[in-house]
mmCIF file of C-alpha atoms (C1' of nucleotides) and ligand atoms in Angstrom:
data_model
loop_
_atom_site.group_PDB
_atom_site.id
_atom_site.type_symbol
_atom_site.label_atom_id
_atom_site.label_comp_id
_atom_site.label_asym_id
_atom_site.label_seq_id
_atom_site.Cartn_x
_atom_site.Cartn_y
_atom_site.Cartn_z
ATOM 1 C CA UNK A 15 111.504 101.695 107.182
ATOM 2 C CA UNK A 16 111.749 100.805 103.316
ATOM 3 C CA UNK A 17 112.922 103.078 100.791
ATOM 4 C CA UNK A 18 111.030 102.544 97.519
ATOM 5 C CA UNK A 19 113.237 100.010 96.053
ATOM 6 C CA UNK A 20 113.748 97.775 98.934
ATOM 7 C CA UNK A 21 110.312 97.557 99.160
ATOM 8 C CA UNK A 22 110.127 96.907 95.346
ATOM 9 C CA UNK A 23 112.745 93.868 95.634
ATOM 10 C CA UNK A 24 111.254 92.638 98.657
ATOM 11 C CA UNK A 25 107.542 92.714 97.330
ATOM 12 C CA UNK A 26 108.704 91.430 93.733
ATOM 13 C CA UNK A 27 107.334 94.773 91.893
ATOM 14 C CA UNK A 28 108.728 97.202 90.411
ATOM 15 C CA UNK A 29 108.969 100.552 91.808
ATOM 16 C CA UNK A 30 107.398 101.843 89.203
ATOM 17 C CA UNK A 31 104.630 100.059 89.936
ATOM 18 C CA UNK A 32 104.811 100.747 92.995
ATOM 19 C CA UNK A 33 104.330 104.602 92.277
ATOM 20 C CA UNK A 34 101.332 102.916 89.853
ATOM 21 C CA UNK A 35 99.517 101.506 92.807
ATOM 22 C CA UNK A 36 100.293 104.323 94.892
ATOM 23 C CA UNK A 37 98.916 107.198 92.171
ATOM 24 C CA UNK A 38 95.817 104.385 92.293
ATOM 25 C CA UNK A 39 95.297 104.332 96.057
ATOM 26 C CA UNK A 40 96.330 101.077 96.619
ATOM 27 C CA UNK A 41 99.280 101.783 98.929
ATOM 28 C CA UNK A 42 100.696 104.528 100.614
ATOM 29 C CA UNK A 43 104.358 105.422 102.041
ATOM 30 C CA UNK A 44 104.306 105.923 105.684
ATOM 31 C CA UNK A 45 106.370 109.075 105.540
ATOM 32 C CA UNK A 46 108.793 110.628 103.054
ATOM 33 C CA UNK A 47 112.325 111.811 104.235
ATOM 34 C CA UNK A 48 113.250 115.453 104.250
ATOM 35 C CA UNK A 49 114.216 114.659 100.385
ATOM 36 C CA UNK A 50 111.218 113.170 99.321
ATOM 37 C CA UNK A 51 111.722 109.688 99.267
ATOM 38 C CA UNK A 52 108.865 107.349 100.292
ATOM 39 C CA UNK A 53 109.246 105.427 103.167
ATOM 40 C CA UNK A 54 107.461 102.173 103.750
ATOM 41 C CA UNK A 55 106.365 100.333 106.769
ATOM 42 C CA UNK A 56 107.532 96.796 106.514
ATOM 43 C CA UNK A 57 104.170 95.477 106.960
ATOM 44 C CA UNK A 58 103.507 96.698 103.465
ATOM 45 C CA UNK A 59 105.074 94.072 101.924
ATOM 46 C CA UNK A 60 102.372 91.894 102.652
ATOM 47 C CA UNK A 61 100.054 94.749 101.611
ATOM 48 C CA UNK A 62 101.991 94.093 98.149
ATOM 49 C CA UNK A 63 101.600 89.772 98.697
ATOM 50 C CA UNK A 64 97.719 90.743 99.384
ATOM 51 C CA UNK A 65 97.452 92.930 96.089
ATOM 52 C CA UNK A 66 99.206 90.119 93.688
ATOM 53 C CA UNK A 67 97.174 87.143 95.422
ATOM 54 C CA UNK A 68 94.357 89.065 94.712
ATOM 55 C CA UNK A 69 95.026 89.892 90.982
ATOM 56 C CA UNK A 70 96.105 85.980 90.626
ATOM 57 C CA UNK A 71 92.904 85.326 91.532
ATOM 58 C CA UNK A 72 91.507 87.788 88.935
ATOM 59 C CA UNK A 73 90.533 91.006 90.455
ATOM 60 C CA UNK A 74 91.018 94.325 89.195
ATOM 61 C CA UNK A 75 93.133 96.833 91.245
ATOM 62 C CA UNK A 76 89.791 98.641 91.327
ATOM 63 C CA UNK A 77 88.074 95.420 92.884
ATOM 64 C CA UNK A 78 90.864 95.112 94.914
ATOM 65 C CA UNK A 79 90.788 98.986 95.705
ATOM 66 C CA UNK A 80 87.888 97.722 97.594
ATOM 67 C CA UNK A 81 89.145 94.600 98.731
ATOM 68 C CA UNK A 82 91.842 96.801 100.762
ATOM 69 C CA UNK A 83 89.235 99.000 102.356
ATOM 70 C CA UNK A 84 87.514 96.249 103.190
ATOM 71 C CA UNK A 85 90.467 94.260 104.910
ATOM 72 C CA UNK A 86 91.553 98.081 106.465
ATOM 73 C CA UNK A 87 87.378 98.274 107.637
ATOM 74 C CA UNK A 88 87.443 94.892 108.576
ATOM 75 C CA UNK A 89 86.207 95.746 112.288
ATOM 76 C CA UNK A 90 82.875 97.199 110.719
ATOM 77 C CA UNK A 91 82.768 94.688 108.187
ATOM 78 C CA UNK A 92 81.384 90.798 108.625
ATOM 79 C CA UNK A 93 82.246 87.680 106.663
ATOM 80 C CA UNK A 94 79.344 88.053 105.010
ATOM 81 C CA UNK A 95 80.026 91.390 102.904
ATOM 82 C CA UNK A 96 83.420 89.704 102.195
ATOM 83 C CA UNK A 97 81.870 86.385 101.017
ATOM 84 C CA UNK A 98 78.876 88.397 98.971
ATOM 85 C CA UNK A 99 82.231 90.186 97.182
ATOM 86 C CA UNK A 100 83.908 87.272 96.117
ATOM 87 C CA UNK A 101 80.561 85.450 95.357
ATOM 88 C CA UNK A 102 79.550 88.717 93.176
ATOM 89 C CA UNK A 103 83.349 88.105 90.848
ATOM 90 C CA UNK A 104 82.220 84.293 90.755
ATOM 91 C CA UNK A 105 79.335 85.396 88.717
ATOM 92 C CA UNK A 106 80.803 87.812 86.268
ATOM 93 C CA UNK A 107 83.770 85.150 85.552
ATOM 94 C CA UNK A 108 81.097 83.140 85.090
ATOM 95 C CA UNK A 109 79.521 85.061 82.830
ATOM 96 C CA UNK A 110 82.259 85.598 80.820
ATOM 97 C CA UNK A 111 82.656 81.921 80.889
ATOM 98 C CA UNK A 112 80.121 81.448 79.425
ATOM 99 C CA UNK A 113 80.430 84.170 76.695
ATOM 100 C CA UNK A 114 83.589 82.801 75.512
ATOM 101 C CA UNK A 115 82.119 79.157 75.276
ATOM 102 C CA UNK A 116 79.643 80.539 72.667
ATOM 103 C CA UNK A 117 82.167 81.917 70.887
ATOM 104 C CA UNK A 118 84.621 78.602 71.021
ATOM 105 C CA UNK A 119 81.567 76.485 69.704
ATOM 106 C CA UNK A 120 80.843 79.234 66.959
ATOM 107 C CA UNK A 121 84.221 78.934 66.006
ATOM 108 C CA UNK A 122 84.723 75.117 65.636
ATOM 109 C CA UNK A 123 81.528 75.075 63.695
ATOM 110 C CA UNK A 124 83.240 77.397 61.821
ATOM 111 C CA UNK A 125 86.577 74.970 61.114
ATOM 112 C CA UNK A 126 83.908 71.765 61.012
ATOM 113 C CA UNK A 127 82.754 73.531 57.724
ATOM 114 C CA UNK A 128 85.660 74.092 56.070
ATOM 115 C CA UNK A 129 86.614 71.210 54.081
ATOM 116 C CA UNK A 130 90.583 72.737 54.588
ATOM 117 C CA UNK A 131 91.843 71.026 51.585
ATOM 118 C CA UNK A 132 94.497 72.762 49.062
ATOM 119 C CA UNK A 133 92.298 74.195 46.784
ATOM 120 C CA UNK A 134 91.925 78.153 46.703
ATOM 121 C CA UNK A 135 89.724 79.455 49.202
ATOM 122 C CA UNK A 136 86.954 80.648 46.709
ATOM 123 C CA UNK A 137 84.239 78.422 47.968
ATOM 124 C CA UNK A 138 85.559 78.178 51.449
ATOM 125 C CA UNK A 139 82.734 77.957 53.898
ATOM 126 C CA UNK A 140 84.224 79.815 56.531
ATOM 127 C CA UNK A 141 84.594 83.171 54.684
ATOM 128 C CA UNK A 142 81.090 82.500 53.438
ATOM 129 C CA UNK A 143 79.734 82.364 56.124
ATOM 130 C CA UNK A 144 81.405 86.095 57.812
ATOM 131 C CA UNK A 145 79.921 87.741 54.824
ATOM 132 C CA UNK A 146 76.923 86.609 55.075
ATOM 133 C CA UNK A 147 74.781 89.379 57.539
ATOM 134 C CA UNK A 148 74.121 87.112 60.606
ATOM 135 C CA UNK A 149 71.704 89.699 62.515
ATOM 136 C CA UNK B 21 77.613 105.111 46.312
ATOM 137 C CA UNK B 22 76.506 105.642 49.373
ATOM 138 C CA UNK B 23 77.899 108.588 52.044
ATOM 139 C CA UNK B 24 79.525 107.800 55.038
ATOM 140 C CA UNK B 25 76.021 108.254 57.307
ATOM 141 C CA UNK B 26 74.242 105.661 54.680
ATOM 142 C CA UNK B 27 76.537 103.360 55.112
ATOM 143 C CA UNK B 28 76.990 103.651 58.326
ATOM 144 C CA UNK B 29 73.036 103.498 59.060
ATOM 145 C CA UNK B 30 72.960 100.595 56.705
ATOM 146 C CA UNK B 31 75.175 98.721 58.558
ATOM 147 C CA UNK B 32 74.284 99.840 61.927
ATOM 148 C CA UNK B 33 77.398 101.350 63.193
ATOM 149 C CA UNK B 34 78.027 104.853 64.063
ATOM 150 C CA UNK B 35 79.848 107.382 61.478
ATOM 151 C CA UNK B 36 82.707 107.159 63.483
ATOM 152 C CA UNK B 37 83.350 103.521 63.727
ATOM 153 C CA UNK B 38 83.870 103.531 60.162
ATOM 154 C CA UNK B 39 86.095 106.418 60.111
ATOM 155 C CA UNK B 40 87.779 104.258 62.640
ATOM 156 C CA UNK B 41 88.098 100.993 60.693
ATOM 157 C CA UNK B 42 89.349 103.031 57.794
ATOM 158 C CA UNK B 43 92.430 104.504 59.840
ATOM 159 C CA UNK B 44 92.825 100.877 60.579
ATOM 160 C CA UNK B 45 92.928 99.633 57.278
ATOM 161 C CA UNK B 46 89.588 97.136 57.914
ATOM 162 C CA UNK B 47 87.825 99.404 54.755
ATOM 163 C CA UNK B 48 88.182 102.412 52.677
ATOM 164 C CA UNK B 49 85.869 104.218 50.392
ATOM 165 C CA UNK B 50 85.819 103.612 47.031
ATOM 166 C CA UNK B 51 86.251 107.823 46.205
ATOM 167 C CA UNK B 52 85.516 110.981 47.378
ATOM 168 C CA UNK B 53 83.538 113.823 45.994
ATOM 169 C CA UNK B 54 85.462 117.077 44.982
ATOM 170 C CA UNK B 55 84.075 118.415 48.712
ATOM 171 C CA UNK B 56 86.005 115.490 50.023
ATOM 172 C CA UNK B 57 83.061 113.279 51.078
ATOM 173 C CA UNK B 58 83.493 109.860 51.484
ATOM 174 C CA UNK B 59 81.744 107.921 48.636
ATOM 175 C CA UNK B 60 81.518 103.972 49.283
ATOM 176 C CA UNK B 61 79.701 100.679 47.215
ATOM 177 C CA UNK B 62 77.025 99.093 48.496
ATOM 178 C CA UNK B 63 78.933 95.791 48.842
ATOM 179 C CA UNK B 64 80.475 97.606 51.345
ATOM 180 C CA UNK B 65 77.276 97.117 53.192
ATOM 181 C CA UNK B 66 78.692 93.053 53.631
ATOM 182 C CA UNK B 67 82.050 94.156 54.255
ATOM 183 C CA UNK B 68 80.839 95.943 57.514
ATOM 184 C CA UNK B 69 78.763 92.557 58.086
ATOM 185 C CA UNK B 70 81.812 90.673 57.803
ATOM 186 C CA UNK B 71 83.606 92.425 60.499
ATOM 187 C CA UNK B 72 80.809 92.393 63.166
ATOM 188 C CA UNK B 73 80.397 88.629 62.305
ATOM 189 C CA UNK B 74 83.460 88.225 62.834
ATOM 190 C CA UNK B 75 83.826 90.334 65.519
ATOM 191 C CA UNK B 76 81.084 88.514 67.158
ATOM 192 C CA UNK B 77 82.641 85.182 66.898
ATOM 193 C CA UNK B 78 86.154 86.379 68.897
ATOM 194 C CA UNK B 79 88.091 88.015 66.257
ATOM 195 C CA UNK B 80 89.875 91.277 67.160
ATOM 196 C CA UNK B 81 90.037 93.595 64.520
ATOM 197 C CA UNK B 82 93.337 92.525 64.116
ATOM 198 C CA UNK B 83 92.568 89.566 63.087
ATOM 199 C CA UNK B 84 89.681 90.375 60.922
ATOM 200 C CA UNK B 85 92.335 92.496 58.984
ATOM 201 C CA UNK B 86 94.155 89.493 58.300
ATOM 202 C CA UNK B 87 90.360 87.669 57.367
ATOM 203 C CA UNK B 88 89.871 90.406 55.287
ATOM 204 C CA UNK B 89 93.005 89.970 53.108
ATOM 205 C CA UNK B 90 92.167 86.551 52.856
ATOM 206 C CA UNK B 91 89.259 87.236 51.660
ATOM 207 C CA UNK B 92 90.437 89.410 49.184
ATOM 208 C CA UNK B 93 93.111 87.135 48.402
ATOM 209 C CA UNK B 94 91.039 84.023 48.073
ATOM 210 C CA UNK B 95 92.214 82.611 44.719
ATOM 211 C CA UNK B 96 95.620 82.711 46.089
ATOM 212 C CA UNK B 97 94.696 81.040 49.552
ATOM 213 C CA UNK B 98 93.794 77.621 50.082
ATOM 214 C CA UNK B 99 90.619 76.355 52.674
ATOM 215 C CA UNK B 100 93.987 74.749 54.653
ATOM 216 C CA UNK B 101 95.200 78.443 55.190
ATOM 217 C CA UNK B 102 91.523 80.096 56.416
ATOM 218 C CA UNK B 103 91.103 76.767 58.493
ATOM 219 C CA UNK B 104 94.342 77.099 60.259
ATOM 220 C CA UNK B 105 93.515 80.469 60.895
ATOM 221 C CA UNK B 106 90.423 79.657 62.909
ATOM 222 C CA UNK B 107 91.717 76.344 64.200
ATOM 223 C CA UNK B 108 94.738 78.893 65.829
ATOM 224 C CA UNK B 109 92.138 81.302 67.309
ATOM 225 C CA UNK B 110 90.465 77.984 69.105
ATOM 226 C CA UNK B 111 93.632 77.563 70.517
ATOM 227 C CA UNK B 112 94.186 80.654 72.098
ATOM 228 C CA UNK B 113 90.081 80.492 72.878
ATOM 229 C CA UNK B 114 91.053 77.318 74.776
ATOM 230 C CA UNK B 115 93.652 78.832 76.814
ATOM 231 C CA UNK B 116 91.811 81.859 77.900
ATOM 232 C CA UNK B 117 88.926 79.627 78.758
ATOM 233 C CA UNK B 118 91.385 77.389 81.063
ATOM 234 C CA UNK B 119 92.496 80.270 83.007
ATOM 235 C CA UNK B 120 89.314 81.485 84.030
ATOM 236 C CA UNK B 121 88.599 78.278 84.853
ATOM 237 C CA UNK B 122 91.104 78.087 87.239
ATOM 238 C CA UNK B 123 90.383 81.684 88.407
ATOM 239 C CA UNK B 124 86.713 80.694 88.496
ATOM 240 C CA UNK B 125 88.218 77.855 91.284
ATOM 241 C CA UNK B 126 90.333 79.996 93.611
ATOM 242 C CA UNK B 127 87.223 82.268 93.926
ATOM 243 C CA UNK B 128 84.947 79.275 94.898
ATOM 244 C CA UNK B 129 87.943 77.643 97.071
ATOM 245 C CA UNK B 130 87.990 81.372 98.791
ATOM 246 C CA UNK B 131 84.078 81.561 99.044
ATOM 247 C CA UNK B 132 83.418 78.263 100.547
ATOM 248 C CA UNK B 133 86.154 78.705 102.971
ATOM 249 C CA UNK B 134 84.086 81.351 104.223
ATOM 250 C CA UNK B 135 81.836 81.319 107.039
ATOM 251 C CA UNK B 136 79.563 84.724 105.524
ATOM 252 C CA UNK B 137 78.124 84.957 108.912
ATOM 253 C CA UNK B 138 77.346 88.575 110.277
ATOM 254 C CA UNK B 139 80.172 88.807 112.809
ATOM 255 C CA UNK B 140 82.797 91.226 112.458
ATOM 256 C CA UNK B 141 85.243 90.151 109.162
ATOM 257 C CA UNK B 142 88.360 90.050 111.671
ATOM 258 C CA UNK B 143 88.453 86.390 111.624
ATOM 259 C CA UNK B 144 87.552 86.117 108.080
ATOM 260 C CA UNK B 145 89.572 83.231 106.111
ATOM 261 C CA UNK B 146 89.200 85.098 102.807
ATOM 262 C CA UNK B 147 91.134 88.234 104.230
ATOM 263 C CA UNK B 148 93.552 85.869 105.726
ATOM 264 C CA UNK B 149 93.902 83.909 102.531
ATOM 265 C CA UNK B 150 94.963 87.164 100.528
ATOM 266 C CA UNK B 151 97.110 88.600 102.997
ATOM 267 C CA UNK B 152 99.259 85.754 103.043
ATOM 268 C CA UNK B 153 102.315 85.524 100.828
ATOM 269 C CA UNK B 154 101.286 82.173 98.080
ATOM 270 C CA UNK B 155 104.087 81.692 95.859
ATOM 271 C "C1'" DC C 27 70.237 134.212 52.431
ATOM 272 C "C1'" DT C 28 70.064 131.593 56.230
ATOM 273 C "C1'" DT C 29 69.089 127.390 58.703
ATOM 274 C "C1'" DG C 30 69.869 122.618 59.519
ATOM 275 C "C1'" DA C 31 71.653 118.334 58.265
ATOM 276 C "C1'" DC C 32 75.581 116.288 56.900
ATOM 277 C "C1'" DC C 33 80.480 116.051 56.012
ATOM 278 C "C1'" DT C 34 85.716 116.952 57.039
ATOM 279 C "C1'" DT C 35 90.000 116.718 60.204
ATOM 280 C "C1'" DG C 36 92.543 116.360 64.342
ATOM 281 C "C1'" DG C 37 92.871 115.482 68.874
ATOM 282 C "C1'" DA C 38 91.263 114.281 73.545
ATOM 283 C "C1'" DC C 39 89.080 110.793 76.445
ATOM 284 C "C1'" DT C 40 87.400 105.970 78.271
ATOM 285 C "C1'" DA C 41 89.190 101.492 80.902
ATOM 286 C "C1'" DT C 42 93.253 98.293 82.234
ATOM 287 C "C1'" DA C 43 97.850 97.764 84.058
ATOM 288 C "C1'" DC C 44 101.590 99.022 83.688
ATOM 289 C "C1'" DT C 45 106.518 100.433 81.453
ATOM 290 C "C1'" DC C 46 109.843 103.635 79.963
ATOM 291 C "C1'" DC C 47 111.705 108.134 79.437
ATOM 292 C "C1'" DA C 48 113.844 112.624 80.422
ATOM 293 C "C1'" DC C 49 115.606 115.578 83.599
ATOM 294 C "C1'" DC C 50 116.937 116.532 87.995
ATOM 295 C "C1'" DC C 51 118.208 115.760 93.025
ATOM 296 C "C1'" DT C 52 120.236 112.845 97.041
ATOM 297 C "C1'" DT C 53 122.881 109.437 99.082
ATOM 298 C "C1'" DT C 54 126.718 106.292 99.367
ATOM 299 C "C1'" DA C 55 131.180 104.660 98.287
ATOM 300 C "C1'" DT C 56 135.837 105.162 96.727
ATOM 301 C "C1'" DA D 18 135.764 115.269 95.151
ATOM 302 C "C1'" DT D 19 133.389 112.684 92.205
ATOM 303 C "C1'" DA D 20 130.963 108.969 90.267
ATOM 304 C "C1'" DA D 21 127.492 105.488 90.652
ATOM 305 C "C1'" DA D 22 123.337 104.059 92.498
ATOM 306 C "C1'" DG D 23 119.022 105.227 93.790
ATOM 307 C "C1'" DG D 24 115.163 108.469 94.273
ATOM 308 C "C1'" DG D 25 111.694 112.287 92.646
ATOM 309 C "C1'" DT D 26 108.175 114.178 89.059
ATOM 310 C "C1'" DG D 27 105.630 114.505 84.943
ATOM 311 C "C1'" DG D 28 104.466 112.798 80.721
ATOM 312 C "C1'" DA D 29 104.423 109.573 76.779
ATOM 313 C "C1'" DG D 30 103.630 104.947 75.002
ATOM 314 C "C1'" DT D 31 101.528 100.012 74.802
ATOM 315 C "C1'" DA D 32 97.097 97.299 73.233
ATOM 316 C "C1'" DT D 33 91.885 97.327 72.395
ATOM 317 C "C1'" DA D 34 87.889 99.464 70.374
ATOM 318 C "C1'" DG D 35 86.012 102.889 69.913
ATOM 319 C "C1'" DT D 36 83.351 107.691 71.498
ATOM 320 C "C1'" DC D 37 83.028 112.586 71.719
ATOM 321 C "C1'" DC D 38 84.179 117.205 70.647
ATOM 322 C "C1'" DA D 39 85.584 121.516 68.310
ATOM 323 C "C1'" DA D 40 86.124 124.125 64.334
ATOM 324 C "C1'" DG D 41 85.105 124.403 59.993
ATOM 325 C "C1'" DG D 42 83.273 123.179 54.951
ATOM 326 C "C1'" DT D 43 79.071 121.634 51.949
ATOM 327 C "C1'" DC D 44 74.520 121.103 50.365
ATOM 328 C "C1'" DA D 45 69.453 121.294 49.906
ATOM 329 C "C1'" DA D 46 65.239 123.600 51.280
ATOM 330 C "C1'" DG D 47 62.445 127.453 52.559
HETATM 331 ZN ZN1 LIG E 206 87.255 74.103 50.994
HETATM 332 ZN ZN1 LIG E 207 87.232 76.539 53.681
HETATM 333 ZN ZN1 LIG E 208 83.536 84.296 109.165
HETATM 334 ZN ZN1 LIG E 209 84.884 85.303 105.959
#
DNA sequence: CTTGACCTTGGACTATACTCCACCCTTTAT
DNA sequence: ATAAAGGGTGGAGTATAGTCCAAGGTCAAG
C-alpha cells in the first residue's frame, strides 16, 4: 500500500495531480487510513504509466477516461472497439493536420509577399492583405 | 458612428465579442454617448476584418494585438519587422505540425498492431502497449 | 405611458490540464 | 515534547476565446 506521495514519486506525477486525476475519475485510492490518507494499490503505478503513454500519444484524460474503462471492461470488450477508438483519434489528428497545413501555406504566402526590406511598413503586403475583408 | 449591435452585425460577430476584444485591448470605440453607449467609425468595420483574417490564418489574439500595433505603427516599422513576425509564427506552425505528426504515427503504429477482430480485448496489443511503462 | 429593442456592467461558465495556496491534521524522528 | 515532513480539503489562478446571464438604464413607437 502507497501513500499519496510514494505513489506520486514512483509514478513521476505530482500528487497534486494525482488528486487531479482522481477528482476526474481516472484513478482511485484503494482505501484511506483511519486519517484520511489515500492508499494505493501498487498496481496503480502502471495505471499512472498507462495514463501518460496515453497522453504522449495525444489523448485527452477524457479519451483516456474511456480508454481506462475500456482496458477495466476489457472482458466485454473485443479488439475491434479498441482498434475503431484509436482509428477514430487518427482521424481527428488528421483533421487537424490538415487544418494547420492550410494555415502554414496561408502564412508563407503571406511572408512570400512581403518584400521585408527596411523601408516603413506603409505599403507592406502582409498588413494589406489582413485588412482587406477576406469572406 | 455606428452602435455596438451595428458594428457588430456589420462585421458578423456577436455584441459580446467586441466587448471582449475591447477588454483586451484588440479595439475601442471612438466615444460614447452621454447614456454611455458605445459609439465606433466605420473603419472599424476593417479593423474587425483584420482580426478574423488574421485569426483565420493562426494568429491568437495575442498576436493580432501585436499586428495591430504594427499596423498602427507602420511608418515606424519596417516590411523586415512584419515579415519576421510571420516568418516566427511559421516556425512555431512547423513545430506544432511535427508533433502531431509524430502523434499521428504512434496512433497508426498502435492501430496496425492491432488485430480489431471480435474476440474479447484481453489479448489486445493496444491495451498492452499503454499499460506498459515507455520511457 | 408602456412595451420592446437596444445598451450598460459585472460576474459566472465552457473546455483543458494542471499548479499553487491557505489552513489544518497526522505521522515520524530527534 | 516538539519540529519537520507529509497528508487532507477547498478554492483560486494559468492560458485561450469567448458565451450567457442578471439587473438595470435608454430610446423610439404606438
Ligand atoms: Zn515591403
Ligand atoms: Zn511587407
Ligand atoms: Zn486482437
Ligand atoms: Zn487489439
Amino acid at each position: 500500500m502507497l501513500k499519496i506521495g510514494a505513489l506520486a514519486s514512483l509514478a513521476g506525477v505530482s500528487r497534486d495531480t494525482l488528486r487531479f486525476y482522481e477528482k476526474h475519475g481516472l484513478i482511485t485510492p484503494d482505501t484511506r487510513t483511519d486519517s484520511g490518507y489515500r492508499l494505493y494499490s501498487e498496481t496503480d503505478v502502471y495505471r499512472i504509466s498507462f495514463i501518460l503513454s496515453a497522453k504522449e500519444v495525444g489523448f485527452t484524460l477524457n479519451e483516456i477516461h474511456q480508454l481506462l474503462e475500456l482496458e477495466v471492461t476489457k472482458d466485454d470488450k473485443s479488439c475491434h472497439d479498441v482498434k475503431q477508438f484509436v482509428d477514430n483519434k487518427i482521424q481527428v489528428v488528421n483533421q487537424r493536420l490538415g487544418e494547420m497545413e492550410k494555415i502554414k501555406q496561408s502564412l508563407k504566402t503571406l511572408s512570400n509577399a512581403c518584400c521585408g526590406g527596411d523601408e516603413p511598413a506603409t505599403h507592406c503586403t502582409i498588413l494589406g492583405a489582413l485588412s482587406v475583408q477576406n469572406r
